[in-house]
C-alpha positions as a printed NumPy array, in Angstrom:
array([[  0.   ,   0.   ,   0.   ],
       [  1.251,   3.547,  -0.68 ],
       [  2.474,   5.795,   2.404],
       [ -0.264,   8.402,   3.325],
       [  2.584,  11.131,   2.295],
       [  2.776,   9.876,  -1.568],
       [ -0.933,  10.248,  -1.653],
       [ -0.597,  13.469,  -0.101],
       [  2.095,  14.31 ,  -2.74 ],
       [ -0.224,  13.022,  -5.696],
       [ -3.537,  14.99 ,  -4.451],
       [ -1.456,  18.284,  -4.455],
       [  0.064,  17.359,  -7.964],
       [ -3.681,  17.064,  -9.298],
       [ -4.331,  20.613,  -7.378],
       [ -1.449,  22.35 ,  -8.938],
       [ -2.38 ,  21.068, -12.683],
       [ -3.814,  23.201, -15.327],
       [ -6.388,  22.676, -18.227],
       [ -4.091,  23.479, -21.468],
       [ -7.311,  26.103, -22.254],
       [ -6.908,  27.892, -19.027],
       [ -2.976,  27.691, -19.389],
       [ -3.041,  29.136, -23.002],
       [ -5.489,  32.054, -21.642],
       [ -3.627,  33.237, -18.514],
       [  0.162,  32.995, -20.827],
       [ -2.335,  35.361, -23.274],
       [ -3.406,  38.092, -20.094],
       [ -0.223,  38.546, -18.492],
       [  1.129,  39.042, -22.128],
       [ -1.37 ,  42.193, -22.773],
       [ -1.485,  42.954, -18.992],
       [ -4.607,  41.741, -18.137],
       [ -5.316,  39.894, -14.984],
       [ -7.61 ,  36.202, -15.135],
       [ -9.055,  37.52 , -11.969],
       [ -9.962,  41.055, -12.991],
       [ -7.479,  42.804, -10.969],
       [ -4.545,  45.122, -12.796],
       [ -2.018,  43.017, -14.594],
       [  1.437,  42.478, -13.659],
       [  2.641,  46.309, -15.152],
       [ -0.706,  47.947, -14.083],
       [ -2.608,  47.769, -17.377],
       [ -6.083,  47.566, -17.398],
       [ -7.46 ,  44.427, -16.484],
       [-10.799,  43.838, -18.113],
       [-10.073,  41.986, -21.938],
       [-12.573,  43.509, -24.4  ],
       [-12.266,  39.978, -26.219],
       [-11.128,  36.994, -24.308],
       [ -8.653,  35.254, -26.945],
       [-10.17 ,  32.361, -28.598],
       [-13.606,  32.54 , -27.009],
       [-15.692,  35.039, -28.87 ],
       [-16.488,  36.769, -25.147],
       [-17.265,  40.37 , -25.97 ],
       [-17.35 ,  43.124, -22.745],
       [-20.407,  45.394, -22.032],
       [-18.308,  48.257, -24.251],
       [-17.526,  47.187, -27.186],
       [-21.255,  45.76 , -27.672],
       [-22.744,  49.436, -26.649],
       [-20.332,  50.453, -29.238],
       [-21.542,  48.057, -32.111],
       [-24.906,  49.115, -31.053],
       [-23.397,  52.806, -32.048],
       [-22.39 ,  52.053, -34.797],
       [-25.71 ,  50.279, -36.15 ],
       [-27.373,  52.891, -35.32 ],
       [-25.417,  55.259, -37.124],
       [-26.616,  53.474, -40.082],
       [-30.058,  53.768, -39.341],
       [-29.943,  57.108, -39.339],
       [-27.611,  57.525, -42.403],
       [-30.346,  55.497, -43.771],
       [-33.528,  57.321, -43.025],
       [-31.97 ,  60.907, -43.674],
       [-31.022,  59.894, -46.957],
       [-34.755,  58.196, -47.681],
       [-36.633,  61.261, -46.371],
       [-34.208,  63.742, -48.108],
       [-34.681,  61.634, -51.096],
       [-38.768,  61.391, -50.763],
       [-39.257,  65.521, -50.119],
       [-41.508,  67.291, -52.444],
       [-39.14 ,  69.402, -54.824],
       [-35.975,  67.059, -54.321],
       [-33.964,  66.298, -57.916],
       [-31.824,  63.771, -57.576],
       [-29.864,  61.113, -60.094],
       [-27.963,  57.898, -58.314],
       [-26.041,  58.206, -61.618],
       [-24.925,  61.908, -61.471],
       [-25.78 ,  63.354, -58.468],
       [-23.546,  63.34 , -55.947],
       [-24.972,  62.404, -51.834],
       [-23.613,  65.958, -50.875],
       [-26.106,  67.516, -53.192],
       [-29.027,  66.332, -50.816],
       [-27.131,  69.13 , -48.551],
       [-27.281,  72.002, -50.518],
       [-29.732,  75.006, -49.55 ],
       [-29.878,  75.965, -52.935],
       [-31.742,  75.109, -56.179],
       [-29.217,  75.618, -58.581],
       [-26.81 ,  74.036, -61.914],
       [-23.438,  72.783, -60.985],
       [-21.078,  70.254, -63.231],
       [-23.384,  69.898, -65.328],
       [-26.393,  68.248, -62.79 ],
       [-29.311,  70.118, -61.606],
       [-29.439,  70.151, -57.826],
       [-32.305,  70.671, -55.856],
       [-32.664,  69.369, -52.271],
       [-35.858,  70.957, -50.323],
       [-34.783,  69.358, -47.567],
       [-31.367,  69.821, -47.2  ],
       [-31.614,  70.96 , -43.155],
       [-32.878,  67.634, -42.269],
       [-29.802,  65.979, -44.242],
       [-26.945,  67.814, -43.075],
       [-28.733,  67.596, -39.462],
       [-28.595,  63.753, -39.983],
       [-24.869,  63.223, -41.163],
       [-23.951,  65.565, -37.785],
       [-25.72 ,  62.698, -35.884],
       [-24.576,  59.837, -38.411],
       [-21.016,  60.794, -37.472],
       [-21.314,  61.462, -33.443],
       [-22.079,  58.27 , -33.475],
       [-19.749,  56.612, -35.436],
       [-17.142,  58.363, -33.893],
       [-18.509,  57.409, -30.167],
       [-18.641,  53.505, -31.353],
       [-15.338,  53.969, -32.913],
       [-13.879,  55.049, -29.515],
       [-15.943,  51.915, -27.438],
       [-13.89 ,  49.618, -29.735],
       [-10.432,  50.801, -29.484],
       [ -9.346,  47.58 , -27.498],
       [-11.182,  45.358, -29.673],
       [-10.235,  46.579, -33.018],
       [ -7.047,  47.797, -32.325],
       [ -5.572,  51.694, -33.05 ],
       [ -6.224,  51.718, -37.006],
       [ -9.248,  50.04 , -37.315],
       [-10.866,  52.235, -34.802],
       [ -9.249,  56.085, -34.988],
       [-10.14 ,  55.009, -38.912],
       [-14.103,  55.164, -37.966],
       [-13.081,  58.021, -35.246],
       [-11.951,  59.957, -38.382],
       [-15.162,  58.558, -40.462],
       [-17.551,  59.938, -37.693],
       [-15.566,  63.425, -37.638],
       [-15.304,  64.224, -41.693],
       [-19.219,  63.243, -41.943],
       [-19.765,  66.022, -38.854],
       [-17.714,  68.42 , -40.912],
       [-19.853,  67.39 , -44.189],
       [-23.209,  68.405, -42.134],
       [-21.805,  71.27 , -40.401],
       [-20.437,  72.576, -43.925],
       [-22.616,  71.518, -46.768],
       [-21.626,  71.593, -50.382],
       [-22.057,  74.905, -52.049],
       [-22.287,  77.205, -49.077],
       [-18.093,  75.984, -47.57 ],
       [-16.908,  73.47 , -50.84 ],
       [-13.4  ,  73.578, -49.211],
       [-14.209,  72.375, -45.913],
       [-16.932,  70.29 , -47.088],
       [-14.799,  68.341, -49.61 ],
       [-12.17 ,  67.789, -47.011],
       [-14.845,  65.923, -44.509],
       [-16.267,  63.798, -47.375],
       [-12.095,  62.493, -47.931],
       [-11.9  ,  61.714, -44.188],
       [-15.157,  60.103, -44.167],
       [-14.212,  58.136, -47.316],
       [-10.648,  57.838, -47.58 ],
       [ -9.464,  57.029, -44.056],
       [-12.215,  54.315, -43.083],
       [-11.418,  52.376, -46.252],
       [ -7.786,  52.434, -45.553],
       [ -8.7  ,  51.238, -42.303],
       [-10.375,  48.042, -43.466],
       [ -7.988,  47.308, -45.593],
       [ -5.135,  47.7  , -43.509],
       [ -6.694,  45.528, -40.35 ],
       [ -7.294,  42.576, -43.094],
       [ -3.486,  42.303, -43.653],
       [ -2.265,  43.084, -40.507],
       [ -4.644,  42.631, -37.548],
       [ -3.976,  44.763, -34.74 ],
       [ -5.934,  42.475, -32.413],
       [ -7.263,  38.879, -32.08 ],
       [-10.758,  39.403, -32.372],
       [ -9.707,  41.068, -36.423],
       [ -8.073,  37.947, -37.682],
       [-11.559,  35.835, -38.374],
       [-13.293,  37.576, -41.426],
       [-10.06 ,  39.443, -42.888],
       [-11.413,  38.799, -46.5  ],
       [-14.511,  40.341, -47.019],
       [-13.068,  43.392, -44.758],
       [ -9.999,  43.292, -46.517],
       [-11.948,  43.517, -49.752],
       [-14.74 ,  46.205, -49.266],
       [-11.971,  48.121, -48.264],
       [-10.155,  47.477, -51.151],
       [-13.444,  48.024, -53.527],
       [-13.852,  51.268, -51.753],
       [-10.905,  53.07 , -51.821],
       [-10.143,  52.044, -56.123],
       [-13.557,  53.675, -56.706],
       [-12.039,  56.892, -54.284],
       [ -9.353,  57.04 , -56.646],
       [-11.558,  56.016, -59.674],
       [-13.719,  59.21 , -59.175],
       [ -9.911,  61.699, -59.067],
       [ -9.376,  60.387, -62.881],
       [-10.281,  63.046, -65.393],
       [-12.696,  60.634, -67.444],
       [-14.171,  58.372, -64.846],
       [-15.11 ,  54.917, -65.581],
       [-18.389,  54.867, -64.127],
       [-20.715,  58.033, -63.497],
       [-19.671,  59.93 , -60.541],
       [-22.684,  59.266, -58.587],
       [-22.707,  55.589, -59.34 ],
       [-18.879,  55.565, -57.866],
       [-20.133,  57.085, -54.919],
       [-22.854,  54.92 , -54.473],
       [-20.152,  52.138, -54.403],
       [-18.06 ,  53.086, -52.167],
       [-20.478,  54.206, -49.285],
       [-22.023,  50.919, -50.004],
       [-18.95 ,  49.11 , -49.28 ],
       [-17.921,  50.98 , -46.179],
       [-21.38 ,  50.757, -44.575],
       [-21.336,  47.085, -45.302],
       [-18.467,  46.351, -43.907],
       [-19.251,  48.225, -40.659],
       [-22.678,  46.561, -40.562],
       [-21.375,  42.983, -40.594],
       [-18.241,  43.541, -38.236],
       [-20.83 ,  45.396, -35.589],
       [-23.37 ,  42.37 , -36.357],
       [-20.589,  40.005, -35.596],
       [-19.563,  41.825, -32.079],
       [-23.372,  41.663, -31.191],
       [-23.224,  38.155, -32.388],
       [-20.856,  37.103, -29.442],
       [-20.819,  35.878, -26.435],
       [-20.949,  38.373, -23.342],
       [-18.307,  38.377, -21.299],
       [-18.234,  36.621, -17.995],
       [-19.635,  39.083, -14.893],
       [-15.91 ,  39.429, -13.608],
       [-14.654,  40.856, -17.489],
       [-17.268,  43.412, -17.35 ],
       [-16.455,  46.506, -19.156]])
């Protein structure tokens, strides 16, 4: 029979071991200074993990920021229909440009006829559109990493310049927020596809990787003196492919798991 102290010895063996899963997760916490207990990592960092590695476990934050940024799209949405359905309102997908909903003026420009009754209630609605694309873009800094995020940040920002300075009353200003609002997110995408800043960004990298590729050739498309496709139809692409791509990675943060009480953000 075996002494009483080699079954003591074995019992505190079994005590001491570690599931692999639980082994892999604490190595990945102390690496980004998180703590498996919710206390303040080794160097101080914060301790609650937006995205547990390799569980899907989302915090309270980053789902209050996917909410943002669905919502954002709502709105974008319904200030483009009701723009689009006012009495008076002129407006080609093939031509016309989405800053012409904006203008306070009836009036010839390029060679389109613009004419946007109401043209309060859009700019109004791309102020809102981009508070809260910028707010959700700041929730998901720790999930998405520095690009991915500041690039929606910088989305949210040019569309509040856009609605603060509509086309035809401030061009210069205005033309500058439609580039950040274009430019920058699809860069964003694009970049977090080939090199992910965090783990919860390396699922999904193709169709992010290509919207934001789709988008930004149709940004430079539209600089070419003859354009391949109608300027309006190019525009139509790439908000299309920007909004898409936001849409499915928010739908796939509220698609997650909630993190566990102790991770709460």
């Amino acid at each position: 029979m075996r002494s009483a102290d080699a079954t003591a010895g074995d019992a505190a063996r079994k005590a001491k071991a570690v599931h692999p899963a639980v082994a892999i997760r604490s190595t990945y916490h102390r690496r980004h200074g998180w703590s498996m207990m919710g206390g303040p990592g080794p160097d101080g960092a914060r301790a609650t993990p937006p995205a547990i590695a390799g569980t899907g476990r989302i915090d309270r934050r980053a789902r209050l920021g996917a909410l943002a940024l669905l919502t954002a799209i709502l709105v974008f949405a319904v200030t483009v229909a009701v723009a689009l359905g006012t009495a008076g309102t002129t407006y080609d997908w093939r031509v016309n440009m989405l800053s012409d909903l904006g203008h306070s003026q009836c009036r010839s420009a390029a060679g389109r006829w613009i004419c946007s009754p109401g043209f309060a209630l859009f700019n109004a609605g791309l102020v809102v559109t981009g508070l809260l694309l910028s707010g959700g873009g700041l929730a998901l800094g720790r999930v998405w990493g520095r690009v991915l995020a500041a690039s929606l940040v910088v989305m949210g920002l040019g569309l509040v310049l856009a609605g603060v300075f509509p086309a035809g009353d401030h061009d210069g200003v205005h033309l500058g927020g439609v580039v950040l609002a274009l430019v920058l997110p699809g860069m964003g995408l694009l970049l977090s596809a080939i090199r992910p800043e965090a783990s919860w960004l390396v699922s999904h990298r193709l169709p992010r990787g290509v919207l934001g590729a789709v988008a930004l050739v149709f940004c430079a498309e539209s600089r070419l003196p003859i354009g391949l496709l109608p300027r309006g139809a190019g525009e139509v692409i790439i908000v299309g492919c920007l909004l898409l791509a936001i849409v499915l990675e928010a739908a796939r943060l509220l698609a997650a798991r909630p993190a566990q009480p102790g991770w709460a953000g």
